Coordinates of N, CA and C in Angstrom, one line a residue:
M1 N 3.2 -15.2 -79.8 CA 2.7 -16.4 -80.5 C 3.7 -17.5 -80.6
A2 N 5.0 -17.0 -80.5 CA 6.1 -17.8 -80.8 C 6.1 -19.0 -79.6
Q3 N 5.5 -18.7 -78.5 CA 5.4 -19.9 -77.5 C 4.4 -21.0 -77.8
L4 N 3.7 -20.8 -78.7 CA 2.6 -21.5 -79.0 C 3.1 -22.6 -80.2
G5 N 4.0 -22.5 -80.6 CA 4.6 -23.4 -81.7 C 5.8 -24.0 -81.4
R6 N 6.0 -25.3 -82.0 CA 7.3 -26.0 -81.9 C 7.6 -26.5 -83.3
V7 N 9.1 -26.1 -83.7 CA 9.4 -26.5 -85.1 C 10.6 -27.4 -85.0
D8 N 10.9 -28.1 -86.1 CA 12.2 -28.7 -86.1 C 13.4 -27.5 -86.2
P9 N 14.6 -27.9 -85.6 CA 15.6 -26.9 -85.7 C 15.9 -26.7 -87.1
R10 N 16.0 -27.7 -87.9 CA 16.3 -27.3 -89.3 C 15.4 -26.2 -89.9
Y11 N 14.2 -26.1 -89.7 CA 13.3 -24.9 -90.3 C 13.4 -23.9 -89.5
Q12 N 13.8 -23.8 -88.3 CA 13.7 -22.8 -87.1 C 14.1 -21.4 -87.7
L13 N 15.2 -21.2 -88.5 CA 15.7 -20.0 -89.0 C 14.7 -19.4 -90.1
A14 N 14.3 -20.2 -91.0 CA 13.3 -20.0 -91.9 C 12.0 -19.5 -91.5
L15 N 11.5 -20.3 -90.4 CA 10.2 -19.9 -90.0 C 10.1 -18.7 -89.2
E16 N 11.1 -18.2 -88.4 CA 11.3 -17.1 -87.6 C 11.4 -15.9 -88.6
T17 N 12.2 -16.1 -89.6 CA 12.4 -15.0 -90.5 C 11.0 -14.7 -91.1
A18 N 10.3 -15.6 -91.6 CA 9.1 -15.5 -92.2 C 8.1 -14.9 -91.5
A19 N 8.1 -15.1 -90.1 CA 7.2 -14.6 -89.2 C 7.6 -13.2 -88.7
G20 N 8.8 -12.9 -88.7 CA 9.6 -11.5 -88.5 C 8.8 -11.0 -87.0
A21 N 8.5 -9.7 -87.2 CA 8.0 -9.0 -86.0 C 6.8 -9.7 -85.3
R22 N 6.1 -10.5 -86.1 CA 4.7 -11.0 -85.6 C 5.1 -12.1 -84.5
L23 N 6.1 -12.6 -84.5 CA 6.7 -13.7 -83.5 C 6.3 -13.1 -82.1
G24 N 6.3 -11.9 -81.8 CA 6.1 -11.0 -80.6 C 4.8 -10.8 -80.2
H25 N 3.8 -11.0 -81.1 CA 2.2 -10.7 -81.1 C 1.8 -11.6 -80.0
L26 N 0.8 -11.0 -79.1 CA 0.3 -11.6 -78.1 C -1.3 -12.2 -78.5
V27 N -1.4 -13.3 -78.1 CA -2.7 -14.1 -78.5 C -3.5 -14.2 -77.2
V28 N -4.6 -13.6 -77.3 CA -5.7 -13.4 -76.2 C -7.0 -14.1 -76.5
E29 N -7.8 -14.5 -75.8 CA -9.0 -15.2 -75.9 C -9.8 -14.4 -76.8
D30 N -10.2 -13.1 -76.4 CA -11.2 -12.2 -77.4 C -10.7 -10.7 -77.4
D31 N -11.5 -10.1 -78.2 CA -11.3 -8.6 -78.6 C -11.3 -7.7 -77.3
A32 N -12.2 -8.2 -76.1 CA -12.5 -7.5 -74.9 C -10.9 -7.5 -74.2
I33 N -10.4 -8.7 -74.1 CA -9.0 -8.6 -73.5 C -7.9 -7.8 -74.3
A34 N -8.1 -7.9 -75.7 CA -7.2 -7.0 -76.5 C -7.4 -5.6 -76.1
A35 N -8.6 -5.2 -76.0 CA -8.9 -3.8 -75.7 C -8.4 -3.2 -74.3
A36 N -8.6 -4.3 -73.3 CA -8.0 -3.9 -72.0 C -6.6 -3.8 -72.0
G37 N -5.9 -4.8 -72.8 CA -4.6 -4.8 -72.7 C -4.0 -3.6 -73.4
I38 N -4.6 -2.9 -74.5 CA -4.2 -1.8 -75.0 C -4.3 -0.6 -74.2
E39 N -5.4 -0.5 -73.4 CA -5.8 0.5 -72.4 C -4.7 0.8 -71.4
L40 N -4.4 -0.7 -71.0 CA -3.3 -0.9 -70.0 C -2.0 -0.3 -70.3
L41 N -1.5 -0.5 -71.6 CA -0.5 -0.1 -72.3 C -0.4 1.6 -72.3
K42 N -1.5 2.2 -72.5 CA -1.7 3.7 -72.8 C -1.6 4.3 -71.3
Q43 N -2.0 3.6 -70.3 CA -2.1 4.1 -68.8 C -0.7 4.1 -68.1
R44 N 0.1 2.9 -68.6 CA 1.4 2.8 -68.1 C 2.4 3.4 -68.9
R45 N 2.0 3.9 -70.2 CA 3.0 4.4 -71.0 C 4.0 3.3 -71.5
A46 N 3.5 2.1 -71.6 CA 4.4 0.9 -71.6 C 4.7 0.6 -73.1
G47 N 4.4 1.5 -74.0 CA 4.7 1.1 -75.4 C 3.7 0.5 -76.1
R48 N 3.9 -0.2 -77.4 CA 2.8 -0.8 -78.1 C 3.0 -2.3 -78.1
A49 N 1.8 -2.8 -78.5 CA 1.9 -4.3 -78.7 C 0.8 -4.7 -79.6
T50 N 0.8 -5.6 -80.5 CA 0.0 -6.2 -81.3 C -0.9 -7.4 -80.7
F51 N -2.1 -7.4 -80.5 CA -2.9 -8.6 -79.8 C -3.6 -9.4 -81.0
L52 N -3.7 -10.7 -80.8 CA -4.5 -11.5 -81.7 C -5.6 -12.2 -80.9
P53 N -6.6 -11.5 -81.2 CA -7.9 -12.1 -80.4 C -8.5 -13.6 -81.2
L54 N -8.6 -14.4 -80.3 CA -8.7 -15.9 -81.1 C -10.3 -15.7 -81.7
N55 N -11.3 -15.0 -81.1 CA -12.5 -14.7 -81.5 C -12.8 -13.9 -82.6
K56 N -11.8 -13.3 -83.2 CA -12.0 -12.4 -84.3 C -11.0 -12.7 -85.4
L57 N -10.0 -13.6 -85.1 CA -9.1 -13.6 -86.3 C -9.9 -14.6 -87.5
Q58 N -9.7 -14.1 -88.7 CA -10.3 -14.7 -89.9 C -9.6 -16.3 -90.2
S59 N -10.6 -17.0 -90.2 CA -10.1 -18.5 -90.4 C -9.3 -18.5 -91.6
G60 N -8.1 -19.2 -91.6 CA -7.2 -19.5 -92.6 C -7.6 -20.8 -93.2
R61 N -7.5 -20.9 -94.7 CA -7.7 -22.0 -95.5 C -6.6 -22.9 -95.3
N62 N -7.1 -24.2 -95.3 CA -6.1 -25.4 -95.2 C -5.3 -25.3 -96.5
L63 N -3.9 -25.5 -96.2 CA -2.9 -25.4 -97.3 C -2.3 -26.7 -97.6
S64 N -2.4 -27.3 -98.5 CA -1.8 -28.7 -98.9 C -0.7 -28.5 -99.6
G65 N 0.2 -29.5 -99.2 CA 1.6 -29.2 -100.1 C 1.5 -30.2 -101.1
E66 N 0.4 -30.8 -101.6 CA 0.4 -31.5 -102.7 C 1.0 -30.9 -104.1
S67 N 0.4 -29.6 -104.0 CA 0.6 -29.1 -105.2 C 1.9 -28.3 -105.5
L68 N 2.8 -28.4 -104.2 CA 4.3 -27.8 -104.4 C 5.4 -29.1 -104.6
R69 N 4.9 -30.2 -104.4 CA 5.7 -31.4 -104.5 C 6.5 -31.5 -105.8
S70 N 5.9 -30.9 -107.0 CA 6.6 -30.9 -108.0 C 7.6 -29.8 -108.4
L71 N 7.7 -28.8 -107.4 CA 8.7 -27.8 -107.4 C 10.0 -28.2 -106.8
Q72 N 11.1 -28.2 -107.6 CA 12.5 -28.5 -107.0 C 13.0 -27.7 -105.9
G73 N 13.4 -28.4 -104.6 CA 13.9 -27.6 -103.5 C 12.8 -27.1 -102.7
C74 N 11.6 -27.4 -103.2 CA 10.6 -26.7 -102.3 C 10.1 -27.7 -101.2
L75 N 9.9 -27.4 -99.9 CA 9.9 -28.3 -98.7 C 8.3 -28.4 -98.4
D76 N 7.5 -27.2 -98.1 CA 6.2 -27.3 -98.0 C 5.7 -26.0 -97.6
Y77 N 4.4 -25.6 -97.3 CA 4.1 -24.2 -96.9 C 4.6 -24.2 -95.3
A78 N 5.0 -23.0 -95.0 CA 5.5 -22.8 -93.8 C 4.5 -23.3 -92.6
I79 N 3.2 -22.9 -92.8 CA 2.5 -23.3 -91.7 C 2.4 -24.8 -91.3
N80 N 2.7 -25.7 -92.3 CA 2.7 -27.1 -92.3 C 3.9 -27.7 -91.6
L81 N 4.9 -26.6 -91.5 CA 6.1 -27.2 -90.8 C 6.3 -27.0 -89.3
I82 N 5.2 -26.4 -88.9 CA 5.0 -26.1 -87.3 C 3.9 -26.9 -86.6
D83 N 4.4 -27.4 -85.3 CA 3.6 -28.1 -84.6 C 2.8 -27.2 -83.5
F84 N 1.5 -27.2 -83.5 CA 0.7 -26.6 -82.6 C -0.5 -26.9 -82.5
D85 N -1.3 -26.6 -81.5 CA -2.5 -26.9 -81.0 C -3.5 -26.5 -82.3
R86 N -4.5 -27.2 -82.5 CA -5.3 -26.8 -83.8 C -6.0 -25.5 -83.4
R87 N -6.2 -25.4 -82.0 CA -7.0 -24.2 -81.5 C -6.3 -22.9 -81.9
Y88 N -5.1 -22.8 -82.3 CA -4.3 -21.6 -82.8 C -4.0 -21.6 -84.1
R89 N -4.7 -22.5 -84.9 CA -4.5 -22.4 -86.5 C -4.6 -21.3 -86.9
D90 N -5.9 -20.3 -86.7 CA -5.9 -19.0 -87.3 C -4.9 -18.1 -86.9
V91 N -4.1 -18.3 -85.9 CA -3.1 -17.5 -85.3 C -1.9 -17.7 -86.3
F92 N -1.6 -19.0 -86.7 CA -0.5 -19.2 -87.5 C -0.9 -18.9 -88.9
A93 N -2.1 -19.0 -89.2 CA -2.6 -18.6 -90.7 C -2.4 -17.2 -90.9
Y94 N -2.7 -16.4 -89.9 CA -2.5 -14.9 -90.1 C -0.9 -14.5 -90.0
V95 N -0.2 -15.2 -89.2 CA 1.4 -14.9 -89.3 C 2.1 -15.2 -90.6
F96 N 1.8 -16.6 -91.3 CA 2.4 -17.1 -92.2 C 1.8 -17.0 -93.7
G97 N 0.3 -16.9 -93.6 CA -0.4 -17.0 -94.7 C 0.0 -18.1 -95.7
N98 N 0.2 -17.8 -96.9 CA 0.8 -19.0 -97.9 C 2.2 -19.0 -98.2
T99 N 2.9 -18.6 -97.3 CA 4.2 -18.6 -97.2 C 5.1 -20.0 -97.6
V100 N 5.9 -20.1 -98.4 CA 6.4 -21.6 -98.7 C 7.9 -21.4 -98.3
V101 N 8.3 -22.8 -98.0 CA 9.8 -22.9 -97.5 C 10.6 -23.5 -98.6
F102 N 11.6 -23.0 -99.3 CA 12.5 -23.8 -100.2 C 13.9 -24.0 -99.5
E103 N 14.5 -25.0 -99.9 CA 15.8 -25.3 -99.3 C 17.0 -24.2 -99.5
T104 N 16.9 -23.8 -100.9 CA 18.1 -22.9 -101.1 C 17.6 -21.6 -101.9
L105 N 18.2 -20.8 -101.8 CA 17.9 -19.5 -102.8 C 18.0 -19.8 -104.3
S106 N 18.9 -20.5 -104.7 CA 18.9 -20.8 -105.9 C 17.6 -21.4 -106.7
S107 N 17.2 -22.3 -105.8 CA 15.9 -23.2 -106.2 C 14.7 -22.3 -105.9
A108 N 14.8 -21.3 -105.1 CA 13.5 -20.4 -104.7 C 13.4 -19.4 -105.8
R109 N 14.7 -18.9 -106.4 CA 14.4 -17.9 -107.4 C 13.8 -18.2 -108.6
R110 N 13.6 -19.4 -109.0 CA 12.8 -19.9 -110.3 C 11.5 -19.6 -109.9
H111 N 11.0 -19.3 -108.7 CA 9.4 -19.1 -108.4 C 9.5 -17.7 -107.9
L112 N 10.3 -16.7 -108.0 CA 10.1 -15.6 -107.6 C 9.0 -14.8 -108.2
G113 N 8.1 -14.3 -107.3 CA 6.8 -13.4 -107.9 C 5.6 -14.4 -107.8
N114 N 5.8 -15.6 -107.9 CA 4.8 -16.8 -107.8 C 4.2 -17.1 -106.3
Y115 N 5.3 -16.9 -105.3 CA 4.9 -17.2 -104.0 C 5.8 -16.4 -103.1
R116 N 5.1 -16.2 -102.0 CA 6.0 -15.7 -100.7 C 7.0 -16.7 -100.3
I117 N 8.3 -16.6 -100.4 CA 9.2 -17.6 -100.3 C 10.1 -17.4 -99.3
V118 N 10.6 -18.2 -98.1 CA 11.6 -18.2 -97.2 C 12.5 -19.4 -97.4
T119 N 14.0 -19.3 -97.3 CA 14.8 -20.3 -97.6 C 15.2 -20.9 -96.3
L120 N 15.9 -22.0 -96.0 CA 16.4 -22.5 -94.8 C 17.4 -21.4 -94.2
D121 N 18.0 -20.7 -95.2 CA 19.3 -19.7 -94.7 C 18.6 -18.4 -94.3
G122 N 17.5 -18.2 -94.3 CA 16.7 -17.1 -94.0 C 16.6 -16.1 -95.0
D123 N 16.6 -16.4 -96.3 CA 16.5 -15.5 -97.3 C 14.9 -15.3 -97.5
L124 N 14.4 -14.0 -97.7 CA 13.1 -13.8 -97.6 C 12.8 -13.4 -99.3
L125 N 11.8 -13.9 -99.9 CA 11.5 -13.3 -101.3 C 10.1 -13.5 -101.2
E126 N 9.6 -11.7 -101.6 CA 8.3 -11.7 -101.6 C 7.7 -11.7 -103.0
T127 N 6.4 -11.6 -103.0 CA 5.7 -11.9 -104.2 C 5.8 -10.5 -105.3
S128 N 6.2 -9.5 -104.7 CA 6.3 -8.4 -105.4 C 7.9 -8.3 -106.0
G129 N 8.5 -9.2 -105.6 CA 9.8 -9.4 -106.4 C 11.2 -9.1 -105.4
A130 N 10.6 -8.4 -104.3 CA 11.8 -8.1 -103.4 C 12.4 -9.2 -102.8
M131 N 13.5 -9.1 -102.6 CA 14.4 -10.1 -102.0 C 15.2 -9.5 -100.8
T132 N 15.1 -10.4 -99.5 CA 15.9 -9.8 -98.6 C 16.9 -11.1 -98.1
G133 N 18.0 -10.8 -97.8 CA 18.9 -11.8 -97.3 C 20.4 -11.2 -96.7
G134 N 21.1 -12.0 -96.4 CA 22.5 -11.8 -96.0 C 22.8 -12.5 -94.8
S135 N 23.7 -11.8 -94.1 CA 24.2 -12.6 -92.8 C 23.1 -12.3 -91.8
T136 N 22.8 -13.3 -90.9 CA 21.9 -13.3 -90.0 C 22.4 -13.1 -88.4
S137 N 21.6 -12.6 -87.6 CA 22.2 -12.1 -86.2 C 21.4 -13.2 -85.2
S138 N 22.3 -13.6 -84.3 CA 22.0 -14.5 -83.4 C 21.3 -13.9 -82.1
R139 N 21.2 -12.5 -82.1 CA 20.9 -11.7 -81.0 C 19.0 -11.8 -80.8
Q140 N 18.6 -12.3 -82.0 CA 17.0 -12.2 -82.0 C 16.5 -12.9 -80.6
S141 N 15.7 -12.0 -80.0 CA 15.3 -12.3 -78.7 C 14.0 -13.3 -78.6
I142 N 13.3 -13.4 -79.7 CA 12.1 -14.2 -79.5 C 12.3 -15.3 -80.5
H143 N 12.2 -16.6 -79.9 CA 12.1 -17.8 -80.7 C 11.0 -18.8 -80.4
F144 N 10.9 -19.7 -81.4 CA 9.6 -20.5 -81.2 C 9.9 -21.4 -80.0
G145 N 9.1 -21.3 -79.0 CA 9.2 -22.3 -77.9 C 9.9 -21.6 -76.9
T146 N 10.6 -20.6 -77.2 CA 11.3 -20.0 -75.9 C 11.4 -18.3 -76.1
V147 N 11.6 -17.9 -74.8 CA 11.7 -16.4 -74.8 C 13.0 -16.0 -74.1
D148 N 13.8 -15.1 -74.4 CA 15.1 -15.0 -73.8 C 14.7 -14.1 -72.3
A149 N 15.6 -14.1 -71.4 CA 15.3 -13.5 -70.1 C 15.1 -12.1 -70.1
A150 N 15.7 -11.3 -71.0 CA 15.3 -9.9 -71.0 C 14.0 -9.4 -71.6
E151 N 13.3 -10.6 -72.5 CA 12.2 -10.1 -72.9 C 11.2 -10.8 -72.2
S152 N 11.5 -11.8 -71.5 CA 10.4 -12.6 -70.7 C 9.9 -11.6 -69.4
A153 N 10.5 -10.8 -68.8 CA 9.8 -10.2 -67.9 C 8.7 -9.2 -68.1
E154 N 9.0 -8.6 -69.4 CA 7.9 -7.8 -70.1 C 6.6 -8.4 -70.4
V155 N 7.1 -9.5 -70.9 CA 5.8 -10.2 -71.6 C 5.2 -11.1 -70.3
T156 N 5.8 -11.5 -69.5 CA 5.2 -12.2 -68.3 C 4.4 -11.2 -67.6
T157 N 4.9 -10.2 -67.4 CA 4.1 -9.1 -66.5 C 2.8 -8.6 -67.3
L158 N 3.0 -8.5 -68.4 CA 1.7 -8.3 -69.3 C 0.9 -9.2 -69.2
R159 N 1.4 -10.5 -69.5 CA 0.4 -11.6 -69.6 C -0.4 -11.7 -68.2
D160 N 0.4 -11.8 -67.2 CA -0.2 -11.8 -65.7 C -1.3 -10.6 -65.7
R161 N -1.0 -9.6 -66.1 CA -1.9 -8.5 -66.0 C -3.3 -8.7 -66.8
L162 N -2.9 -9.3 -68.1 CA -4.2 -9.6 -68.9 C -5.0 -10.7 -68.2
Q163 N -4.3 -11.6 -67.6 CA -5.2 -12.7 -66.9 C -5.8 -12.2 -65.9
E164 N -5.3 -11.2 -65.0 CA -6.0 -10.6 -64.1 C -7.4 -9.7 -64.6
I165 N -7.1 -9.0 -65.7 CA -8.1 -8.4 -66.4 C -9.2 -9.3 -66.8
E166 N -8.9 -10.3 -67.3 CA -9.8 -11.4 -67.9 C -10.5 -11.9 -66.6
R167 N -10.0 -12.2 -65.5 CA -10.6 -12.7 -64.3 C -11.6 -11.5 -63.9
I168 N -11.4 -10.4 -63.9 CA -12.2 -9.3 -63.5 C -13.5 -9.2 -64.4
L169 N -13.1 -9.2 -65.7 CA -14.3 -9.1 -66.7 C -15.1 -10.3 -66.5
D170 N -14.6 -11.5 -66.2 CA -15.5 -12.6 -65.8 C -16.3 -12.4 -64.7
H171 N -15.6 -11.9 -63.5 CA -16.4 -11.7 -62.4 C -17.7 -10.6 -62.7
C172 N -17.2 -9.5 -63.6 CA -18.2 -8.7 -63.8 C -19.4 -9.2 -64.7
E173 N -19.1 -10.2 -65.7 CA -20.0 -10.6 -66.5 C -21.0 -11.8 -65.6
N174 N -20.5 -12.4 -64.4 CA -21.1 -13.1 -63.5 C -21.9 -12.3 -62.6
T175 N -21.5 -11.0 -62.2 CA -22.2 -10.0 -61.6 C -23.5 -9.5 -62.2
I176 N -23.2 -9.2 -63.4 CA -24.2 -8.7 -64.5 C -25.4 -9.8 -64.5
H177 N -24.9 -11.0 -64.6 CA -25.9 -12.0 -65.0 C -26.6 -12.2 -63.8
R178 N -26.1 -12.3 -62.4 CA -26.8 -12.5 -61.3 C -27.7 -11.1 -61.2
V179 N -27.5 -9.9 -61.4 CA -28.3 -8.8 -61.1 C -29.3 -8.7 -62.2
T180 N -29.0 -9.3 -63.3 CA -30.1 -9.2 -64.4 C -31.3 -10.4 -64.1
K181 N -30.6 -11.5 -63.5 CA -31.6 -12.5 -63.1 C -32.4 -11.8 -61.8
L182 N -31.8 -11.3 -60.9 CA -32.6 -10.7 -59.7 C -33.6 -9.7 -60.2
S183 N -33.1 -8.8 -61.1 CA -34.0 -7.8 -61.5 C -35.2 -8.3 -62.3
K184 N -35.1 -9.4 -62.9 CA -36.4 -10.2 -63.6 C -37.1 -10.6 -62.8
N185 N -36.6 -11.1 -61.7 CA -37.6 -11.7 -60.6 C -38.3 -10.7 -59.9
V186 N -37.4 -9.4 -59.5 CA -38.1 -8.3 -58.9 C -38.9 -8.0 -59.8
A187 N -39.1 -7.8 -61.1 CA -40.0 -7.3 -62.0 C -41.2 -8.3 -61.9
R188 N -41.0 -9.6 -62.1 CA -41.9 -10.5 -62.0 C -42.8 -10.3 -60.8
S189 N -41.9 -10.2 -59.7 CA -42.7 -10.2 -58.1 C -43.7 -8.8 -58.4
Y190 N -43.0 -7.8 -58.8 CA -43.7 -6.4 -58.9 C -45.0 -6.6 -59.9
R191 N -44.9 -7.2 -60.8 CA -46.2 -7.4 -61.8 C -47.2 -8.2 -60.9
K192 N -46.8 -9.4 -60.5 CA -47.6 -10.2 -59.6 C -48.3 -9.2 -58.3
H193 N -47.5 -8.7 -57.7 CA -48.1 -7.6 -56.6 C -48.9 -6.7 -57.2
G194 N -48.8 -6.2 -58.4 CA -49.4 -5.3 -59.1 C -50.9 -5.6 -59.1
K195 N -51.0 -6.9 -59.9 CA -52.2 -7.5 -60.4 C -53.0 -7.9 -59.0
T196 N -52.2 -8.1 -57.9 CA -53.1 -8.5 -56.8 C -53.7 -7.2 -56.4
T197 N -52.9 -6.2 -56.2 CA -53.3 -4.8 -55.7 C -54.5 -4.4 -56.5
A198 N -54.5 -4.6 -57.8 CA -55.5 -4.1 -58.6 C -56.9 -4.9 -58.3
R199 N -56.8 -6.3 -58.0 CA -57.8 -6.8 -57.8 C -58.5 -6.3 -56.4
V200 N -57.6 -6.2 -55.5 CA -58.2 -5.7 -54.1 C -58.9 -4.2 -54.3
S201 N -58.2 -3.5 -55.2 CA -58.8 -2.1 -55.2 C -60.2 -2.3 -56.0
F202 N -60.1 -3.1 -57.1 CA -61.4 -3.5 -57.7 C -62.5 -3.8 -56.8
K203 N -62.3 -4.8 -56.0 CA -63.2 -5.2 -54.9 C -63.6 -4.3 -53.8
R204 N -62.6 -3.5 -53.3 CA -62.8 -2.5 -52.5 C -63.9 -1.4 -53.2
S205 N -63.7 -1.2 -54.3 CA -64.6 -0.1 -55.2 C -65.9 -0.5 -55.3
R206 N -66.0 -2.1 -55.5 CA -67.3 -2.6 -55.7 C -68.1 -2.7 -54.4
L207 N -67.1 -2.8 -53.0 CA -68.0 -3.0 -51.8 C -68.4 -1.4 -51.6
R208 N -67.7 -0.5 -51.8 CA -68.2 0.7 -51.5 C -69.5 1.2 -52.4
Q209 N -69.4 0.8 -53.6 CA -70.6 0.9 -54.5 C -71.9 0.4 -54.0
N210 N -71.8 -0.9 -53.5 CA -72.8 -1.7 -52.8 C -73.4 -1.0 -51.6
F211 N -72.4 -0.6 -50.8 CA -72.6 0.0 -49.5 C -73.3 1.3 -49.6
K212 N -73.0 2.1 -50.7 CA -73.9 3.4 -51.0 C -75.0 3.0 -51.5
A213 N -75.2 2.0 -52.2 CA -76.7 1.7 -52.7 C -77.4 1.2 -51.7

């Protein structure tokens, strides 16, 4: 999902920290594609992945930053600091929920427990009261808008395979549609033929009766 969003460099560390491992989740059109991807990973023993099917994700409520403006040091809800296609709003709502971005740890501490908070330095404060922070590593392989070379090959291969599976499913659906339409036409023709046969049989029976008489 990281490739679906663009962020201001000032907010990048905060937003990537808030998203955590969910940055690497794979966004797919529907749950059929997700199921096919999971089966593919099982068959190839290629590890595990989390898929986000667009047709099944729960709609996230719109979060207005109006209520946060009175909080000193608060910038906005995390989701409002990301540029993305509206089509993917439910994806980002799932990843960030109601996470709020603060400038500093000192300003964020005043609201510890009231919100899930992330600071510009990458400190994370959970509503439970848990606080995570310290030095950050520059080795993180997934970033908004970019994917490093080591991770790219794996994701690209899986994405290409998923697209292939999606094409196969579309082909199967089209074939099923054609076969269903054909079977309806055959059934209609059979019923029509059956009625004609019944009329002929009836007339033949009447002629036989008249002949015997």
